[in-house]
Short mmCIF file of N, CA and C in Angstrom, two decimals:
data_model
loop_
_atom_site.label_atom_id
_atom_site.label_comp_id
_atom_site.label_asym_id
_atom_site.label_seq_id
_atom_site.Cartn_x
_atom_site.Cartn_y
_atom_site.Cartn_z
N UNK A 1 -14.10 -34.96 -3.38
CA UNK A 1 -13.23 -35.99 -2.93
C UNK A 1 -12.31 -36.45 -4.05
N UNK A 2 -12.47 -36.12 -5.24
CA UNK A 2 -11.26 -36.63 -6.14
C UNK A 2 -10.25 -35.73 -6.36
N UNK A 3 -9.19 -36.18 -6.83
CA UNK A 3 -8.04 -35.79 -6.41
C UNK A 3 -7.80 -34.91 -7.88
N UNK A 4 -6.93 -34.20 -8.00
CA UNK A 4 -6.60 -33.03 -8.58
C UNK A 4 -5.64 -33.38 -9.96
N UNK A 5 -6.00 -33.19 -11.22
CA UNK A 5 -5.02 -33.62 -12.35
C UNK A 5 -3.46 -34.00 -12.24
N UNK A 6 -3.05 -32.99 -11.24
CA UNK A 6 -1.60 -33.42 -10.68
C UNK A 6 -1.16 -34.16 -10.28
N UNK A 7 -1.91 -34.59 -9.28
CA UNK A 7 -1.23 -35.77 -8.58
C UNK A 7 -1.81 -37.34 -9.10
N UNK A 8 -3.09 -37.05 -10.30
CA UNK A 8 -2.83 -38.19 -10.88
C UNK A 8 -2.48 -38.49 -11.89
N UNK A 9 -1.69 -37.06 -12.57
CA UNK A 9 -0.59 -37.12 -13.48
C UNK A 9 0.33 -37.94 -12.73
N UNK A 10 0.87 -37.56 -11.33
CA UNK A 10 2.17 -37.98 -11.14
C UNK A 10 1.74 -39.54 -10.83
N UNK A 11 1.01 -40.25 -10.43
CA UNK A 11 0.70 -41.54 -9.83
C UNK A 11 0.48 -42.59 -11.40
N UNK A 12 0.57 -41.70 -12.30
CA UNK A 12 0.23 -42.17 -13.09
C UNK A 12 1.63 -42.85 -13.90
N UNK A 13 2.66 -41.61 -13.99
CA UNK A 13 4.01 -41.67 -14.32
C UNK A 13 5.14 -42.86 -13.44
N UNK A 14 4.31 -42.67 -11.97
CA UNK A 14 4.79 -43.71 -11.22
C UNK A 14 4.45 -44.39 -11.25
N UNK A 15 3.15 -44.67 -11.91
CA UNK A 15 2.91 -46.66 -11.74
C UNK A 15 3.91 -46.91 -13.12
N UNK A 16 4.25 -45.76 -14.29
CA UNK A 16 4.73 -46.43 -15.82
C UNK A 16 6.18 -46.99 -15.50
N UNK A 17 6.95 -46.03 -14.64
CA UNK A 17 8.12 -46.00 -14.11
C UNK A 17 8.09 -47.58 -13.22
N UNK A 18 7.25 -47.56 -12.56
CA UNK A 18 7.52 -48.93 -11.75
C UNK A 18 7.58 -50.36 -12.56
N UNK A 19 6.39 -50.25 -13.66
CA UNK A 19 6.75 -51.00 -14.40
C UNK A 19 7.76 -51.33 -15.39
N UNK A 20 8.09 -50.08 -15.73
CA UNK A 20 9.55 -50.05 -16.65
C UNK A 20 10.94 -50.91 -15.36
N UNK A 21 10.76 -50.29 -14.34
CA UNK A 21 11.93 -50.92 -13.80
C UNK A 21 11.68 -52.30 -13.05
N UNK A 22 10.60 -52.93 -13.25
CA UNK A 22 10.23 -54.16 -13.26
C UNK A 22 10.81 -55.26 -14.28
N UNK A 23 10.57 -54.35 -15.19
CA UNK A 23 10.69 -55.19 -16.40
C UNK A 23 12.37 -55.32 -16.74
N UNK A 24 12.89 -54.36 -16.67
CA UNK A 24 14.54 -54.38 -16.15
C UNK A 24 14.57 -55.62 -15.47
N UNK A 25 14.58 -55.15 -14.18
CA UNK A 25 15.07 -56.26 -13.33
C UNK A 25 14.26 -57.44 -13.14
N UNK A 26 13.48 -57.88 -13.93
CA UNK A 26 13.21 -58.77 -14.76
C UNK A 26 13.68 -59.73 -16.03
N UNK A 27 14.33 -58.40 -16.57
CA UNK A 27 15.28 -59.51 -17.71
C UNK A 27 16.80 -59.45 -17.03
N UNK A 28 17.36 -59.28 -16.15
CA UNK A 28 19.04 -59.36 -15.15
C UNK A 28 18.71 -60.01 -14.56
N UNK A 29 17.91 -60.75 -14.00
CA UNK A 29 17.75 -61.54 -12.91
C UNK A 29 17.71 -62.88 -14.14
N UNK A 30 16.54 -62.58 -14.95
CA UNK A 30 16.38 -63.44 -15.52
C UNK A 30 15.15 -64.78 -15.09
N UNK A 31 14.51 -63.78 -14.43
CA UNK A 31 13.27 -64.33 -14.08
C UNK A 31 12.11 -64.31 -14.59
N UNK A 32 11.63 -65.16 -14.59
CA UNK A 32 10.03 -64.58 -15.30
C UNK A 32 8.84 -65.12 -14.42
N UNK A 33 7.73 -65.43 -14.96
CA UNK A 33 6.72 -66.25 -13.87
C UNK A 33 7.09 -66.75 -13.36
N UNK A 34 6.40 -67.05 -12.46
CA UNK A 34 6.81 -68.62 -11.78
C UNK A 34 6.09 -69.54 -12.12
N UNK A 35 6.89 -70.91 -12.64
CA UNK A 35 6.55 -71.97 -12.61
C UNK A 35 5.20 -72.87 -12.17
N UNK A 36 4.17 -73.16 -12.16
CA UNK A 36 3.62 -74.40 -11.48
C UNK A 36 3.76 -75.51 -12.01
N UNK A 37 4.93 -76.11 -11.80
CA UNK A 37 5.19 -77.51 -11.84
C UNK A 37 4.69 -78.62 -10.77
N UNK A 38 5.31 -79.77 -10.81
CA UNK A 38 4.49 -80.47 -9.75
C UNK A 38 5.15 -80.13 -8.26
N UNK A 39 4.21 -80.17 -7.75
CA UNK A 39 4.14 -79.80 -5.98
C UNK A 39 5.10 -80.42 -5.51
N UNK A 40 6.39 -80.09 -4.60
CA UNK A 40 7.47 -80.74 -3.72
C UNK A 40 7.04 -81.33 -2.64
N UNK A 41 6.68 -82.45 -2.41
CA UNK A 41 6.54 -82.61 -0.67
C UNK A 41 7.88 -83.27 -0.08
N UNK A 42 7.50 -82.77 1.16
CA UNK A 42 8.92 -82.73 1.86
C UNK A 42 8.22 -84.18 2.73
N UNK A 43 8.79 -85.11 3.33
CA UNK A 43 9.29 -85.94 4.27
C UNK A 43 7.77 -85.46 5.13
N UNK A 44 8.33 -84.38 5.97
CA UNK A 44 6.90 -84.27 7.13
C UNK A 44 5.78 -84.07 6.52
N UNK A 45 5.46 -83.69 4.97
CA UNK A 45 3.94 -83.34 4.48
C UNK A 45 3.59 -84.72 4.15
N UNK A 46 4.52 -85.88 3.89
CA UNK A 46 4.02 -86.68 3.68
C UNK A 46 3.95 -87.67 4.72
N UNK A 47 4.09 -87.53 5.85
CA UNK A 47 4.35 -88.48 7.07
C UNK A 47 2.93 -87.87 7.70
N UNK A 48 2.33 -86.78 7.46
CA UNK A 48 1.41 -85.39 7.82
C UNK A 48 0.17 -86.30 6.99
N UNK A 49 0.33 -86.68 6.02
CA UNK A 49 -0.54 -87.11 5.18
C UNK A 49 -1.03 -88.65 5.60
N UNK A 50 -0.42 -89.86 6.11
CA UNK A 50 -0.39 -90.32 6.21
C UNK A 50 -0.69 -90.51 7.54
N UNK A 51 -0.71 -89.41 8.41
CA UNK A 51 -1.19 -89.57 9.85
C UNK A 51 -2.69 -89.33 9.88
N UNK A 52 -3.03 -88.50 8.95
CA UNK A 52 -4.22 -87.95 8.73
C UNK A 52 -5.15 -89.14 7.70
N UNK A 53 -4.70 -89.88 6.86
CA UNK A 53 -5.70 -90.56 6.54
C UNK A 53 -5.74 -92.01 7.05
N UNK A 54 -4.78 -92.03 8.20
CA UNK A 54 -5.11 -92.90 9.63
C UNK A 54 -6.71 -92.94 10.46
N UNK A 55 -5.97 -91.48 10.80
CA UNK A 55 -7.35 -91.04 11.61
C UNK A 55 -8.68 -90.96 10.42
N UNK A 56 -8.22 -90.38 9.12
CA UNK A 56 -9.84 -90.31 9.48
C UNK A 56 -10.36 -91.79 8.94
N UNK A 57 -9.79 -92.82 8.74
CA UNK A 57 -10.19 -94.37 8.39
C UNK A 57 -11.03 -94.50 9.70
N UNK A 58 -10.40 -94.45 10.98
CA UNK A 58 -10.73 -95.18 12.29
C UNK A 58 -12.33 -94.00 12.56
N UNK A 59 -11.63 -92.45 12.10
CA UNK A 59 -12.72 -91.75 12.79
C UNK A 59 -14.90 -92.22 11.81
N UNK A 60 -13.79 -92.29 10.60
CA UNK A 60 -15.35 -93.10 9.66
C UNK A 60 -15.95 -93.84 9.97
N UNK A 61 -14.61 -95.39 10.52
CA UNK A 61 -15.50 -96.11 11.14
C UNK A 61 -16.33 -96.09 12.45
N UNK A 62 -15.69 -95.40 13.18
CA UNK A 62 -16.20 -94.91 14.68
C UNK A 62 -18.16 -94.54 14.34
N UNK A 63 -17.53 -93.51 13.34
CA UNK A 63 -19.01 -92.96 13.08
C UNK A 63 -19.95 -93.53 12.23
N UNK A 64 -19.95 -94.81 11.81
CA UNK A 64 -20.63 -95.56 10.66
C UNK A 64 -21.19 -96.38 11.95
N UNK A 65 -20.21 -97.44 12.58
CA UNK A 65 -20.31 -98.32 14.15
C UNK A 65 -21.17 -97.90 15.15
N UNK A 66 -21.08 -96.26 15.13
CA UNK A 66 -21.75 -95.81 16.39
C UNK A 66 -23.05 -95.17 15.71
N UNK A 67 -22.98 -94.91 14.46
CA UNK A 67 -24.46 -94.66 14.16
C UNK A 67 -25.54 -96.21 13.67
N UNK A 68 -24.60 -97.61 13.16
CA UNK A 68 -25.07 -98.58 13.49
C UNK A 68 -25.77 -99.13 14.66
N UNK A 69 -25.29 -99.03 15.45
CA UNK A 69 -25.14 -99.19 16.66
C UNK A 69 -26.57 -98.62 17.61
N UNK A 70 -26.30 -97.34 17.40
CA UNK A 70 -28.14 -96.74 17.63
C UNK A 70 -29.24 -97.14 17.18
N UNK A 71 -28.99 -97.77 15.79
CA UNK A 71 -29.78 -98.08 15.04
C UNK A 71 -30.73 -99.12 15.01
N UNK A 72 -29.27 -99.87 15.47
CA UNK A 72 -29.80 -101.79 15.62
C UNK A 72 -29.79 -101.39 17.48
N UNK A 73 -29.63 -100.62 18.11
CA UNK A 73 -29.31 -101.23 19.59
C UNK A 73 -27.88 -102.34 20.25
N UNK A 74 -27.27 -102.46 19.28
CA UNK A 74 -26.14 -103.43 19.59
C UNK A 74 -24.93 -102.69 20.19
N UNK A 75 -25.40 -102.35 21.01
CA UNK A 75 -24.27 -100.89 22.20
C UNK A 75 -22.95 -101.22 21.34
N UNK A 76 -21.98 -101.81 21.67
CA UNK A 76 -20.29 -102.17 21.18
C UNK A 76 -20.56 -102.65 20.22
N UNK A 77 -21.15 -103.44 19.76
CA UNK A 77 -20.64 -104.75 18.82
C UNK A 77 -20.09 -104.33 17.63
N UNK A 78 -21.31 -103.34 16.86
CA UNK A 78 -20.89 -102.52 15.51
C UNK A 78 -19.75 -101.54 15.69
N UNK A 79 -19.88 -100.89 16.64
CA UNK A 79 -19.20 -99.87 16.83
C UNK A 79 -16.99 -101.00 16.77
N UNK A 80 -16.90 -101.55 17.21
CA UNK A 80 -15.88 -102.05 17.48
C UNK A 80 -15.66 -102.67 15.94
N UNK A 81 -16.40 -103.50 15.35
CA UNK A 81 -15.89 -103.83 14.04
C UNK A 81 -16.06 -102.89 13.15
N UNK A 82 -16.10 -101.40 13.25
CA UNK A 82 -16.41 -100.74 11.85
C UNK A 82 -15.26 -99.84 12.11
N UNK A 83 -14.68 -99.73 13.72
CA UNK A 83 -13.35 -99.27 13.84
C UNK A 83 -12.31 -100.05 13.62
N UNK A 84 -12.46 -101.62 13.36
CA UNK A 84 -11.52 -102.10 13.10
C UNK A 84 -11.27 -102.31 11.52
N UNK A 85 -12.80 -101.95 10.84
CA UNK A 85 -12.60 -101.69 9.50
C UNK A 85 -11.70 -100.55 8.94
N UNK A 86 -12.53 -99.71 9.53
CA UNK A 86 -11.73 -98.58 9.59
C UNK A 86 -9.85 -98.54 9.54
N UNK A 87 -9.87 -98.74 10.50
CA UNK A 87 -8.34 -99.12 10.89
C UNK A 87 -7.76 -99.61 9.49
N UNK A 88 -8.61 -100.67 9.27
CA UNK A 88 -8.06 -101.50 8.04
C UNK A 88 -7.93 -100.72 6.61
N UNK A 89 -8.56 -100.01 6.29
CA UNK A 89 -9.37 -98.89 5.37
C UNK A 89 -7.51 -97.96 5.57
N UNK A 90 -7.91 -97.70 6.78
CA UNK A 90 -6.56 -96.69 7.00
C UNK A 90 -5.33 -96.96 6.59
N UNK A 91 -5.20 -97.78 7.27
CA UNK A 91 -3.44 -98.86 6.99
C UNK A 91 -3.45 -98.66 5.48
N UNK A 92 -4.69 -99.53 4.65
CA UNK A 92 -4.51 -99.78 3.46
C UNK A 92 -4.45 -98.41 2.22
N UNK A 93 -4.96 -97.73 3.03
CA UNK A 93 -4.38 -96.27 2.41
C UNK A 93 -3.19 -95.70 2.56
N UNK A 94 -2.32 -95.27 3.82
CA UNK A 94 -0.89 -95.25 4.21
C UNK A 94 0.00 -96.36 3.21
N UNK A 95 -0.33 -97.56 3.12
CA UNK A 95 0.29 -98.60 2.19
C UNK A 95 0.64 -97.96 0.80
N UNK A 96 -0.56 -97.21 0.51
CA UNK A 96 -0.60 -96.93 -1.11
C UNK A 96 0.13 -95.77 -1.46
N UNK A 97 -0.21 -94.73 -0.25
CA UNK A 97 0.62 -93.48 -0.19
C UNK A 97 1.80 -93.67 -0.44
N UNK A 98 2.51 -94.61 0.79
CA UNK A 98 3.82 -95.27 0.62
C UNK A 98 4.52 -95.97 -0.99
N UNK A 99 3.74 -96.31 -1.49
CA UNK A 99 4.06 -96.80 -2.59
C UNK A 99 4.29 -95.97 -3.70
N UNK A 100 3.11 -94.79 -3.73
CA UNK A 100 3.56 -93.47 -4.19
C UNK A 100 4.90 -92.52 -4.29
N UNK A 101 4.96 -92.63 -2.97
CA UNK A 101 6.80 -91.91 -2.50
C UNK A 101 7.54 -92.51 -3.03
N UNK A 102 7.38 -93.89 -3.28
CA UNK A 102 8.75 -94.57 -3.97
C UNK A 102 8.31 -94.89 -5.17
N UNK A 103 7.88 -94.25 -5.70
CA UNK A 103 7.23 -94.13 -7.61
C UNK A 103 7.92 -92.92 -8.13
N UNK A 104 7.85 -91.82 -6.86
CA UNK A 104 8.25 -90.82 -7.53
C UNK A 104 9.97 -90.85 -7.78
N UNK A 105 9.82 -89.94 -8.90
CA UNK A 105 11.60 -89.65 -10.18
C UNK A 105 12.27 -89.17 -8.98
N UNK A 106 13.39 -89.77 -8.65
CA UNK A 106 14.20 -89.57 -8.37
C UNK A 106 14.60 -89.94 -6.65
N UNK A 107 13.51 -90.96 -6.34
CA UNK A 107 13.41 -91.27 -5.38
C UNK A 107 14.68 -93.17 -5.34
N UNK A 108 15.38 -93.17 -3.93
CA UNK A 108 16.61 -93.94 -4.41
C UNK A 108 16.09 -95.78 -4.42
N UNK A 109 16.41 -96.48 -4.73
CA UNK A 109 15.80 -97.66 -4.81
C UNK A 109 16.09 -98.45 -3.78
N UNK A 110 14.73 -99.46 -3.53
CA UNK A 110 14.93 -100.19 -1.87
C UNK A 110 16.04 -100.99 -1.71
N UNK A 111 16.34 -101.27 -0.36
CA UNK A 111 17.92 -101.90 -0.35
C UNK A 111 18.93 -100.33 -0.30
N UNK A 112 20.18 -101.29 0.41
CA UNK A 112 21.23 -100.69 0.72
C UNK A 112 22.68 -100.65 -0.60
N UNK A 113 22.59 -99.20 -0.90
CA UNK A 113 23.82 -99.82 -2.15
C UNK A 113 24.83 -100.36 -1.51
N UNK A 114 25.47 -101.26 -2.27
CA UNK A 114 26.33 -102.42 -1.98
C UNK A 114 26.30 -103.76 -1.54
N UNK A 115 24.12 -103.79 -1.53
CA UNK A 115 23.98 -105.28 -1.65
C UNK A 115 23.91 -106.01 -2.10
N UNK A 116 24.03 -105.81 -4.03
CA UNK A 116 23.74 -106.48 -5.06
C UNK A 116 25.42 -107.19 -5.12
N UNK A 117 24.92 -108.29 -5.19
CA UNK A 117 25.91 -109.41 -4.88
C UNK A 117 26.13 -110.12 -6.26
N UNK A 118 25.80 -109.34 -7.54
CA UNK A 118 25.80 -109.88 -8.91
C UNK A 118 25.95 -111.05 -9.56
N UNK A 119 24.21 -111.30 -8.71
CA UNK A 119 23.36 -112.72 -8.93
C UNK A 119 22.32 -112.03 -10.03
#
């Protein structure tokens, strides 16, 4: 089953060749690695983000409430305030996210230009 000096002479010449003309069009382009700088989020990854640590605030509390709830026997009672914790948990995360987006460089400042009334 192995293959014959020839043809991995030639596979051999072709991987050197591929790399030689890599490396060419590598320095004309003028490219090199790529970068990992910091991550771009766009508008929907972060609206995406913020929908998601909605839900899972309400879904925690759901499941903290409703495993209370079995526990003590208090059918609704827990269950309803640990989703409203929840809820609260949630919001107050979306808040912070939000505050994030407008931390980041190059993001434009609140207000409409042309309201500074140069007070």
């Amino acid at each position: 089953m192995g293959q014959d000096p020839d043809q991995q002479d030639a596979r051999a010449r072709d991987a050197e060749r591929l790399r030689q003309l890599e490396a060419r069009l590598g320095e004309r382009t003028g490219t090199g690695p790529a970068s990992r700088g910091e991550e771009h989020f766009s508008q929907a990854n972060m609206a995406w983000r913020m929908v998601t640590e909605l839900v899972a605030g309400l879904g925690i509390g759901f499941g903290i409430g409703f495993g209370l709830d079995y526990v003590f026997g208090t059918t609704p009672f827990l269950m309803i305030v640990f989703v409203l914790f929840g809820l609260a948990a949630g919001i107050k995360t979306m808040l912070r996210t939000a505050n994030e987006i407008g931390k980041e460089p190059g993001a434009r400042p609140s207000g409409n230009p042309g309201d500074d009334k140069g007070e």
